[in-house]
mmCIF file of C-alpha atoms and ligand atoms in Angstrom:
data_model
loop_
_atom_site.group_PDB
_atom_site.id
_atom_site.type_symbol
_atom_site.label_atom_id
_atom_site.label_comp_id
_atom_site.label_asym_id
_atom_site.label_seq_id
_atom_site.Cartn_x
_atom_site.Cartn_y
_atom_site.Cartn_z
ATOM 1 C CA MET A 697 -64.220 -37.296 1.816
ATOM 2 C CA GLY A 698 -63.076 -39.110 5.162
ATOM 3 C CA VAL A 699 -60.559 -38.552 7.796
ATOM 4 C CA GLU A 700 -58.370 -41.440 5.707
ATOM 5 C CA GLY A 701 -58.207 -39.041 2.524
ATOM 6 C CA VAL A 702 -57.237 -35.492 4.398
ATOM 7 C CA ARG A 703 -54.321 -37.881 6.305
ATOM 8 C CA SER A 704 -52.949 -38.969 2.869
ATOM 9 C CA ALA A 705 -53.162 -35.946 1.117
ATOM 10 C CA SER A 706 -50.952 -33.759 3.535
ATOM 11 C CA GLY A 707 -48.555 -36.902 3.630
ATOM 12 C CA SER A 708 -48.079 -36.357 -0.001
ATOM 13 C CA GLU A 709 -47.502 -32.551 0.456
ATOM 14 C CA GLU A 710 -44.890 -33.497 3.169
ATOM 15 C CA ILE A 711 -43.089 -35.555 0.786
ATOM 16 C CA THR A 712 -43.412 -32.799 -2.138
ATOM 17 C CA ALA A 713 -42.206 -30.256 0.204
ATOM 18 C CA GLY A 714 -39.160 -32.153 1.212
ATOM 19 C CA ARG A 715 -38.270 -32.794 -2.681
ATOM 20 C CA GLU A 716 -38.677 -29.082 -3.004
ATOM 21 C CA SER A 717 -36.281 -28.107 -0.575
ATOM 22 C CA ARG A 718 -33.463 -30.238 -1.386
ATOM 23 C CA ALA A 719 -34.315 -29.348 -5.305
ATOM 24 C CA ASN A 720 -33.696 -25.867 -3.723
ATOM 25 C CA LEU A 721 -30.805 -26.385 -1.979
ATOM 26 C CA ARG A 722 -28.953 -28.179 -5.125
ATOM 27 C CA GLN A 723 -30.002 -25.481 -6.715
ATOM 28 C CA MET A 724 -28.490 -23.221 -4.674
ATOM 29 C CA LEU A 725 -25.219 -25.262 -4.316
ATOM 30 C CA VAL A 726 -25.026 -24.877 -8.342
ATOM 31 C CA ILE A 727 -25.382 -21.466 -8.186
ATOM 32 C CA GLY A 728 -22.829 -20.861 -5.235
ATOM 33 C CA VAL A 729 -20.098 -22.924 -6.494
ATOM 34 C CA VAL A 730 -20.228 -21.588 -9.793
ATOM 35 C CA SER A 731 -19.979 -18.569 -8.542
ATOM 36 C CA SER A 732 -17.147 -19.093 -6.402
ATOM 37 C CA ILE A 733 -15.324 -20.108 -9.071
ATOM 38 C CA ILE A 734 -15.844 -17.434 -11.301
ATOM 39 C CA GLY A 735 -15.260 -14.984 -8.226
ATOM 40 C CA ILE A 736 -12.025 -16.383 -7.405
ATOM 41 C CA ALA A 737 -10.704 -16.557 -10.958
ATOM 42 C CA LEU A 738 -11.413 -12.878 -11.484
ATOM 43 C CA ALA A 739 -10.268 -12.040 -8.112
ATOM 44 C CA LEU A 740 -6.511 -13.734 -9.047
ATOM 45 C CA ALA A 741 -6.944 -12.486 -12.546
ATOM 46 C CA ILE A 742 -6.776 -8.446 -11.052
ATOM 47 C CA ASP A 743 -3.636 -6.975 -10.928
ATOM 48 C CA TRP A 744 -3.724 -5.801 -7.361
ATOM 49 C CA PHE A 745 0.047 -4.320 -6.407
ATOM 50 C CA PRO A 746 2.752 -3.338 -8.626
ATOM 51 C CA VAL A 747 6.137 -5.244 -9.203
ATOM 52 C CA GLN A 748 7.179 -7.082 -6.739
ATOM 53 C CA ALA A 749 11.069 -6.000 -5.824
ATOM 54 C CA SER A 750 11.457 -7.725 -2.644
ATOM 55 C CA THR A 751 11.392 -11.327 -1.061
ATOM 56 C CA GLN A 752 9.024 -9.768 0.951
ATOM 57 C CA ALA A 753 6.426 -8.972 -1.797
ATOM 58 C CA GLU A 754 6.633 -11.988 -2.975
ATOM 59 C CA LYS A 755 5.507 -13.780 0.314
ATOM 60 C CA ILE A 756 2.630 -11.021 0.925
ATOM 61 C CA ASP A 757 1.361 -11.368 -2.305
ATOM 62 C CA THR A 758 1.308 -15.173 -2.158
ATOM 63 C CA LEU A 759 -0.608 -14.655 1.352
ATOM 64 C CA TYR A 760 -2.925 -12.388 -0.151
ATOM 65 C CA ASP A 761 -3.658 -15.002 -3.087
ATOM 66 C CA VAL A 762 -4.271 -17.246 -0.805
ATOM 67 C CA LEU A 763 -6.662 -15.061 1.790
ATOM 68 C CA LEU A 764 -8.597 -14.449 -1.673
ATOM 69 C CA ILE A 765 -9.176 -18.101 -1.867
ATOM 70 C CA PHE A 766 -10.492 -18.828 0.955
ATOM 71 C CA SER A 767 -12.426 -15.306 1.552
ATOM 72 C CA VAL A 768 -14.635 -15.396 -1.852
ATOM 73 C CA PRO A 769 -16.704 -18.369 -1.229
ATOM 74 C CA VAL A 770 -17.494 -17.299 2.077
ATOM 75 C CA PHE A 771 -18.319 -14.046 0.679
ATOM 76 C CA VAL A 772 -20.486 -15.825 -2.504
ATOM 77 C CA LEU A 773 -22.105 -18.110 0.030
ATOM 78 C CA VAL A 774 -23.357 -15.794 2.248
ATOM 79 C CA GLU A 775 -24.599 -13.247 -0.550
ATOM 80 C CA VAL A 776 -26.192 -16.444 -2.559
ATOM 81 C CA VAL A 777 -28.650 -17.289 0.552
ATOM 82 C CA VAL A 778 -29.521 -13.711 0.852
ATOM 83 C CA LEU A 779 -30.306 -13.109 -2.440
ATOM 84 C CA TYR A 780 -31.735 -16.499 -2.945
ATOM 85 C CA SER A 781 -33.972 -15.777 0.109
ATOM 86 C CA VAL A 782 -35.340 -12.885 -1.114
ATOM 87 C CA TRP A 783 -36.289 -13.728 -4.331
ATOM 88 C CA ARG A 784 -37.330 -17.318 -3.633
ATOM 89 C CA PHE A 785 -39.210 -16.696 -0.508
ATOM 90 C CA ARG A 786 -40.467 -13.034 -1.347
ATOM 91 C CA MET A 787 -43.907 -12.078 0.027
ATOM 92 C CA LYS A 788 -46.458 -12.197 -3.078
ATOM 93 C CA PRO A 789 -49.881 -10.204 -3.031
ATOM 94 C CA GLY A 790 -52.204 -11.541 -0.666
ATOM 95 C CA GLU A 791 -49.372 -13.407 1.756
ATOM 96 C CA GLU A 792 -49.232 -9.566 3.796
ATOM 97 C CA LEU A 793 -50.503 -11.414 7.064
ATOM 98 C CA MET A 794 -49.296 -14.948 6.835
ATOM 99 C CA ASP A 795 -46.203 -15.923 8.732
ATOM 100 C CA GLY A 796 -44.117 -18.849 8.575
ATOM 101 C CA PRO A 797 -43.957 -21.590 10.987
ATOM 102 C CA PRO A 798 -42.023 -21.021 14.357
ATOM 103 C CA ILE A 799 -38.136 -21.646 14.198
ATOM 104 C CA HIS A 800 -36.450 -23.384 17.369
ATOM 105 C CA GLY A 801 -32.892 -23.546 16.344
ATOM 106 C CA ASN A 802 -31.159 -26.690 14.753
ATOM 107 C CA THR A 803 -28.178 -27.528 17.337
ATOM 108 C CA ARG A 804 -26.310 -29.907 14.569
ATOM 109 C CA LEU A 805 -26.195 -26.640 12.104
ATOM 110 C CA GLU A 806 -25.145 -23.897 14.921
ATOM 111 C CA ILE A 807 -22.274 -26.480 15.619
ATOM 112 C CA ILE A 808 -21.273 -26.800 11.727
ATOM 113 C CA TRP A 809 -21.725 -22.930 11.064
ATOM 114 C CA THR A 810 -19.424 -22.330 14.057
ATOM 115 C CA ALA A 811 -16.743 -24.977 13.786
ATOM 116 C CA ILE A 812 -15.861 -24.578 10.185
ATOM 117 C CA PRO A 813 -15.417 -20.263 10.169
ATOM 118 C CA ALA A 814 -13.473 -20.974 13.206
ATOM 119 C CA ILE A 815 -11.166 -23.814 12.138
ATOM 120 C CA LEU A 816 -10.663 -21.433 8.497
ATOM 121 C CA LEU A 817 -9.826 -18.660 11.192
ATOM 122 C CA VAL A 818 -7.315 -20.766 12.728
ATOM 123 C CA CYS A 819 -5.418 -22.144 9.870
ATOM 124 C CA LEU A 820 -5.505 -18.408 7.595
ATOM 125 C CA CYS A 821 -3.812 -16.474 11.269
ATOM 126 C CA SER A 822 -1.182 -19.518 11.564
ATOM 127 C CA TYR A 823 -0.429 -19.276 8.021
ATOM 128 C CA ALA A 824 -0.418 -14.964 8.642
ATOM 129 C CA TRP A 825 1.932 -15.398 11.496
ATOM 130 C CA ILE A 826 4.767 -17.931 10.135
ATOM 131 C CA THR A 827 4.611 -15.462 6.344
ATOM 132 C CA LEU A 828 4.979 -12.129 9.352
ATOM 133 C CA THR A 829 8.102 -14.088 11.162
ATOM 134 C CA ASP A 830 8.891 -14.845 7.757
ATOM 135 C CA ILE A 831 9.549 -11.840 6.056
ATOM 136 C CA GLU A 832 10.280 -9.859 9.632
ATOM 137 C CA ASP A 833 13.888 -12.598 9.333
ATOM 138 C CA ALA A 834 16.618 -10.669 10.517
ATOM 139 C CA ASP A 835 20.070 -11.091 8.572
ATOM 140 C CA ALA A 836 23.139 -10.312 10.095
ATOM 141 C CA SER A 837 24.751 -8.574 7.718
ATOM 142 C CA ALA A 838 22.179 -6.280 6.596
ATOM 143 C CA LEU A 839 23.126 -2.822 5.325
ATOM 144 C CA ASN A 840 21.888 -0.256 7.899
ATOM 145 C CA VAL A 841 19.789 2.970 6.396
ATOM 146 C CA ARG A 842 18.007 5.507 8.850
ATOM 147 C CA VAL A 843 14.972 7.064 7.376
ATOM 148 C CA VAL A 844 14.217 10.567 8.596
ATOM 149 C CA GLY A 845 10.851 12.200 7.870
ATOM 150 C CA GLU A 846 9.523 15.403 8.452
ATOM 151 C CA GLN A 847 7.510 18.081 6.759
ATOM 152 C CA PHE A 848 7.210 17.197 3.567
ATOM 153 C CA THR A 849 10.055 15.100 2.803
ATOM 154 C CA TRP A 850 12.354 12.090 3.584
ATOM 155 C CA THR A 851 16.281 12.314 4.495
ATOM 156 C CA PHE A 852 18.246 8.642 4.063
ATOM 157 C CA TYR A 853 21.057 8.647 6.260
ATOM 158 C CA TYR A 854 24.151 6.194 5.522
ATOM 159 C CA ARG A 855 27.425 5.157 6.900
ATOM 160 C CA GLY A 856 30.255 6.512 4.874
ATOM 161 C CA PRO A 857 33.362 4.701 3.869
ATOM 162 C CA ASP A 858 35.207 6.268 6.644
ATOM 163 C CA GLY A 859 32.127 6.182 8.947
ATOM 164 C CA ARG A 860 30.815 9.618 9.076
ATOM 165 C CA PRO A 861 27.175 9.452 8.087
ATOM 166 C CA VAL A 862 26.046 10.621 4.467
ATOM 167 C CA ALA A 863 23.027 11.898 3.775
ATOM 168 C CA SER A 864 20.787 11.450 0.453
ATOM 169 C CA PRO A 865 17.521 12.744 -0.529
ATOM 170 C CA GLN A 866 17.181 9.776 -2.524
ATOM 171 C CA LEU A 867 16.787 6.170 -1.256
ATOM 172 C CA TYR A 868 19.740 3.575 -2.796
ATOM 173 C CA VAL A 869 20.051 0.129 -2.104
ATOM 174 C CA PRO A 870 21.935 -2.440 -3.496
ATOM 175 C CA VAL A 871 20.017 -5.549 -5.326
ATOM 176 C CA ASP A 872 19.889 -8.583 -3.160
ATOM 177 C CA ARG A 873 21.061 -7.541 0.494
ATOM 178 C CA GLN A 874 19.180 -6.791 3.318
ATOM 179 C CA ILE A 875 18.520 -3.232 3.962
ATOM 180 C CA ASN A 876 17.653 -2.578 7.863
ATOM 181 C CA PHE A 877 15.227 0.653 7.854
ATOM 182 C CA THR A 878 15.371 2.447 11.140
ATOM 183 C CA VAL A 879 12.667 5.307 10.645
ATOM 184 C CA GLN A 880 12.411 8.102 12.859
ATOM 185 C CA SER A 881 10.352 11.360 12.400
ATOM 186 C CA LYS A 882 11.543 15.011 13.183
ATOM 187 C CA ASP A 883 7.740 16.547 13.773
ATOM 188 C CA VAL A 884 4.795 14.528 13.299
ATOM 189 C CA LEU A 885 3.345 10.962 12.390
ATOM 190 C CA HIS A 886 4.685 9.835 8.636
ATOM 191 C CA ASP A 887 5.009 6.451 7.305
ATOM 192 C CA PHE A 888 7.475 4.921 5.062
ATOM 193 C CA TRP A 889 6.265 2.869 2.739
ATOM 194 C CA VAL A 890 7.547 1.549 -0.826
ATOM 195 C CA PRO A 891 4.643 0.189 -2.551
ATOM 196 C CA ALA A 892 7.215 -2.059 -4.732
ATOM 197 C CA PHE A 893 8.606 -3.627 -1.362
ATOM 198 C CA ARG A 894 5.107 -4.247 -0.221
ATOM 199 C CA MET A 895 6.303 -3.192 3.378
ATOM 200 C CA LYS A 896 5.626 -0.023 5.047
ATOM 201 C CA ILE A 897 5.939 1.457 8.866
ATOM 202 C CA ASP A 898 5.166 4.559 10.542
ATOM 203 C CA ALA A 899 7.568 7.326 11.317
ATOM 204 C CA VAL A 900 6.979 8.527 14.614
ATOM 205 C CA PRO A 901 8.165 11.191 16.654
ATOM 206 C CA GLY A 902 10.657 10.359 19.836
ATOM 207 C CA ILE A 903 10.558 6.506 18.761
ATOM 208 C CA ASP A 904 12.498 4.581 16.126
ATOM 209 C CA THR A 905 11.044 1.883 14.035
ATOM 210 C CA HIS A 906 12.105 -0.768 12.158
ATOM 211 C CA LEU A 907 11.796 -1.850 8.882
ATOM 212 C CA ARG A 908 13.578 -4.616 6.600
ATOM 213 C CA VAL A 909 13.298 -5.499 3.524
ATOM 214 C CA ASN A 910 15.522 -7.394 0.798
ATOM 215 C CA PRO A 911 15.386 -6.169 -2.304
ATOM 216 C CA THR A 912 14.993 -8.101 -5.591
ATOM 217 C CA LEU A 913 14.535 -5.971 -8.820
ATOM 218 C CA ARG A 914 16.799 -3.376 -9.983
ATOM 219 C CA GLY A 915 14.600 -0.105 -10.669
ATOM 220 C CA THR A 916 13.466 2.864 -9.452
ATOM 221 C CA PHE A 917 10.210 2.833 -7.492
ATOM 222 C CA PRO A 918 8.383 5.838 -5.415
ATOM 223 C CA VAL A 919 9.046 6.192 -1.816
ATOM 224 C CA VAL A 920 5.604 7.367 -0.460
ATOM 225 C CA CYS A 921 4.337 8.827 2.709
ATOM 226 C CA ALA A 922 1.343 6.389 3.871
ATOM 227 C CA GLU A 923 0.145 9.036 6.782
ATOM 228 C CA LEU A 924 -1.695 12.224 6.012
ATOM 229 C CA CYS A 925 0.608 14.428 7.733
ATOM 230 C CA GLY A 926 -0.086 18.003 6.700
ATOM 231 C CA LEU A 927 -0.316 20.264 3.683
ATOM 232 C CA GLY A 928 1.975 18.488 1.651
ATOM 233 C CA HIS A 929 1.455 14.727 2.341
ATOM 234 C CA SER A 930 0.598 14.079 -0.935
ATOM 235 C CA VAL A 931 4.218 15.599 -2.782
ATOM 236 C CA MET A 932 5.970 13.512 0.338
ATOM 237 C CA ARG A 933 7.267 11.423 -2.501
ATOM 238 C CA GLN A 934 10.808 10.267 -3.402
ATOM 239 C CA ASP A 935 12.700 7.519 -5.406
ATOM 240 C CA ALA A 936 14.182 4.479 -4.203
ATOM 241 C CA HIS A 937 16.484 3.105 -6.403
ATOM 242 C CA VAL A 938 17.576 -0.197 -6.470
ATOM 243 C CA VAL A 939 21.028 -0.851 -7.875
ATOM 244 C CA SER A 940 23.654 -3.265 -8.265
ATOM 245 C CA LYS A 941 26.163 -3.739 -5.299
ATOM 246 C CA ALA A 942 29.036 -1.808 -7.314
ATOM 247 C CA ALA A 943 26.802 0.694 -8.273
ATOM 248 C CA PHE A 944 25.621 1.291 -4.542
ATOM 249 C CA ASP A 945 29.316 1.358 -3.808
ATOM 250 C CA THR A 946 30.580 3.727 -6.370
ATOM 251 C CA TRP A 947 27.218 5.939 -5.548
ATOM 252 C CA LEU A 948 27.756 5.939 -1.321
ATOM 253 C CA ARG A 949 31.900 6.590 -2.129
ATOM 254 C CA ASN A 950 30.590 9.694 -4.382
ATOM 255 C CA ARG A 951 28.135 10.751 -1.895
ATOM 256 C CA ALA A 952 30.304 10.707 0.855
ATOM 257 C CA ARG A 953 33.093 12.676 -0.569
ATOM 258 C CA GLY A 954 31.657 15.589 -2.459
ATOM 259 C CA PRO A 955 33.380 18.796 -2.494
ATOM 260 C CA ALA A 956 35.695 19.975 0.792
ATOM 261 C CA PRO A 957 33.198 22.110 2.291
ATOM 262 C CA ARG A 958 36.085 24.219 3.480
ATOM 263 C CA ALA A 959 37.942 24.905 0.520
ATOM 264 C CA GLY A 960 37.205 28.378 0.104
ATOM 265 C CA GLY A 961 34.643 28.963 3.107
ATOM 266 C CA GLY A 962 30.982 28.976 3.197
ATOM 267 C CA GLN A 963 29.265 30.541 0.618
ATOM 268 C CA GLN A 964 32.056 29.938 -1.756
ATOM 269 C CA ALA A 965 31.473 26.348 -1.566
ATOM 270 C CA GLY A 966 31.021 24.907 -5.000
ATOM 271 C CA GLY A 967 31.813 27.903 -6.899
ATOM 272 C CA GLY A 968 33.045 26.368 -9.706
ATOM 273 C CA ALA A 969 29.605 25.093 -10.108
ATOM 274 C CA THR A 970 27.756 25.760 -13.460
ATOM 275 C CA ALA A 971 24.306 26.098 -14.885
ATOM 276 C CA ALA A 972 24.408 23.086 -16.894
ATOM 277 C CA GLN A 973 24.782 21.052 -13.432
ATOM 278 C CA GLY A 974 22.223 22.389 -11.807
ATOM 279 C CA LYS A 975 19.435 20.615 -14.502
ATOM 280 C CA PRO A 976 20.205 17.164 -13.163
ATOM 281 C CA VAL A 977 20.158 18.365 -9.456
ATOM 282 C CA PHE A 978 16.750 19.881 -10.489
ATOM 283 C CA ASN A 979 15.267 16.974 -11.535
ATOM 284 C CA ALA A 980 16.848 14.603 -9.045
ATOM 285 C CA ALA A 981 16.254 16.724 -5.588
ATOM 286 C CA GLY A 982 12.510 16.411 -6.811
ATOM 287 C CA CYS A 983 11.855 20.025 -7.889
ATOM 288 C CA SER A 984 9.547 19.106 -10.626
ATOM 289 C CA ALA A 985 7.386 17.389 -8.490
ATOM 290 C CA CYS A 986 5.919 20.610 -7.214
ATOM 291 C CA HIS A 987 7.108 23.388 -9.464
ATOM 292 C CA THR A 988 6.451 24.031 -12.829
ATOM 293 C CA LEU A 989 9.739 25.242 -15.139
ATOM 294 C CA ALA A 990 9.540 25.212 -18.612
ATOM 295 C CA ASP A 991 13.580 24.143 -19.187
ATOM 296 C CA ALA A 992 13.185 21.251 -17.186
ATOM 297 C CA LYS A 993 9.656 20.317 -18.660
ATOM 298 C CA ALA A 994 8.649 20.174 -15.107
ATOM 299 C CA THR A 995 4.764 20.985 -14.610
ATOM 300 C CA GLY A 996 3.884 20.547 -10.277
ATOM 301 C CA THR A 997 1.649 22.834 -9.359
ATOM 302 C CA VAL A 998 1.698 22.468 -5.183
ATOM 303 C CA GLY A 999 4.540 25.337 -5.173
ATOM 304 C CA PRO A 1000 4.856 28.825 -7.277
ATOM 305 C CA ASP A 1001 5.156 28.737 -11.035
ATOM 306 C CA LEU A 1002 9.620 28.918 -11.269
ATOM 307 C CA ASP A 1003 8.794 30.741 -14.570
ATOM 308 C CA THR A 1004 7.289 33.572 -13.142
ATOM 309 C CA ALA A 1005 8.254 33.687 -9.300
ATOM 310 C CA LEU A 1006 12.025 33.898 -10.298
ATOM 311 C CA LYS A 1007 11.983 36.213 -13.412
ATOM 312 C CA GLY A 1008 14.695 38.124 -13.059
ATOM 313 C CA LYS A 1009 15.261 37.714 -9.148
ATOM 314 C CA ASP A 1010 19.192 37.392 -8.683
ATOM 315 C CA GLU A 1011 20.912 34.100 -7.084
ATOM 316 C CA ALA A 1012 20.607 35.467 -3.634
ATOM 317 C CA PHE A 1013 16.987 35.538 -3.683
ATOM 318 C CA ILE A 1014 16.926 32.111 -5.563
ATOM 319 C CA ARG A 1015 19.652 30.701 -2.765
ATOM 320 C CA THR A 1016 17.205 31.812 0.145
ATOM 321 C CA SER A 1017 14.236 30.339 -1.503
ATOM 322 C CA ILE A 1018 15.621 27.024 -1.907
ATOM 323 C CA VAL A 1019 17.354 26.873 1.612
ATOM 324 C CA ASP A 1020 14.704 29.463 3.499
ATOM 325 C CA PRO A 1021 11.660 28.773 2.040
ATOM 326 C CA ASN A 1022 9.352 30.423 4.122
ATOM 327 C CA ALA A 1023 11.472 33.356 4.519
ATOM 328 C CA GLU A 1024 9.265 34.748 1.254
ATOM 329 C CA ILE A 1025 6.056 32.942 0.467
ATOM 330 C CA ALA A 1026 5.203 33.520 -2.943
ATOM 331 C CA LYS A 1027 1.057 34.874 -3.225
ATOM 332 C CA GLY A 1028 -1.368 32.273 -2.834
ATOM 333 C CA TYR A 1029 0.756 30.072 -1.444
ATOM 334 C CA SER A 1030 1.021 28.674 2.430
ATOM 335 C CA ALA A 1031 4.371 28.001 4.358
ATOM 336 C CA ASN A 1032 5.752 25.155 5.523
ATOM 337 C CA VAL A 1033 4.841 23.358 2.334
ATOM 338 C CA MET A 1034 8.250 23.189 1.052
ATOM 339 C CA PRO A 1035 10.836 20.899 2.877
ATOM 340 C CA PRO A 1036 13.222 23.439 4.770
ATOM 341 C CA ASN A 1037 15.920 21.077 4.717
ATOM 342 C CA PHE A 1038 17.471 21.477 1.349
ATOM 343 C CA LYS A 1039 20.716 23.181 2.538
ATOM 344 C CA GLN A 1040 21.466 19.672 4.191
ATOM 345 C CA THR A 1041 20.230 17.251 1.709
ATOM 346 C CA LEU A 1042 21.890 19.275 -1.076
ATOM 347 C CA LYS A 1043 25.536 19.380 -1.162
ATOM 348 C CA PRO A 1044 26.807 22.428 -1.349
ATOM 349 C CA ALA A 1045 28.384 22.289 -4.704
ATOM 350 C CA GLU A 1046 24.773 20.666 -6.234
ATOM 351 C CA LEU A 1047 22.841 23.679 -4.242
ATOM 352 C CA ALA A 1048 25.474 26.085 -6.161
ATOM 353 C CA ALA A 1049 24.913 24.389 -9.311
ATOM 354 C CA LEU A 1050 20.965 24.493 -9.014
ATOM 355 C CA VAL A 1051 20.952 28.131 -7.829
ATOM 356 C CA LYS A 1052 22.903 29.049 -11.363
ATOM 357 C CA TYR A 1053 20.639 26.914 -13.197
ATOM 358 C CA LEU A 1054 17.389 28.454 -11.894
ATOM 359 C CA ALA A 1055 19.126 32.447 -12.499
ATOM 360 C CA SER A 1056 20.032 31.242 -15.407
ATOM 361 C CA VAL A 1057 16.799 30.104 -17.323
ATOM 362 C CA THR A 1058 14.555 32.375 -15.313
ATOM 363 C CA LYS A 1059 16.583 35.675 -16.603
ATOM 364 C CA GLY A 1060 13.415 36.564 -18.599
HETATM 365 CU CU1 CUA B 281 4.696 12.429 5.473
HETATM 366 CU CU2 CUA B 281 2.365 12.211 4.822
#
């Protein structure tokens, strides 16, 4: 074989190599497109979030879906190239000392792989920014609610019909009206979060933070603390009740009225309370989240089992346990786990009824 023969052999090798690499590319492209479509379909089919209970939730979920649609192909592209290269160009026995030809860079490829992600990022950031200004849009007729976090409870303050503040351990808001939350903390960092609204913000000691939500769905949704704040962090959960405007107004009026605190004076306030009225208080105040109590079918284990801890105790002891939980700590439990502010968040009549109720069901 002469020189001619060698040249023609290497030429046909180049052509074969070129065809092979184009076939490889085509194969990779098909795998990439198919897995991207499957990936996007799967990602969109997964129910990532709880119900949408606010206009903000709808916008945030749409943003999330759009981000998924763009992120899945990028993820798939990187993974396909990595896995395909590992499989296709893996080292076979006997090739240990072989190395491919040195690469000197490819300007066109580098421009493409810098420009495409840059354009993608600018577009997605712009969209996210538009969504952010959209969900923070202030409505002049918003209802102001002050949220105060402390270890380990939330208290919600409203402006009562007579202008005086009204405190509540549960969050009540009217549907279809913007709520402007001012969030504060009495002690450490907490984070006010209603997953169904999708909005959350830190409660920072010493400063006010703000959050706007337009509830669109009537119902009861969890209020969660989303910042590790101490031993009782996981039980810092309450309820957000989204109700009709009429129901909200009635609730606020009743909450504001309460029994006249001075009538009968001090301890006597709410003297007419009965044990039967205490059971709903037990449930509404969130006692069942932490305590076990057979009569209320409560099975909480964060705090003492009330069936045994309060067995045979008198009303004075029970009252102190509620309003001053650190006065006497049940064996095996830590101080500062139970919220210390039930005296403020419960109305005197509610507290009196709760004490009567607990005394009656733990008589033994
Ligand atoms: Cu408050 Cu976690």
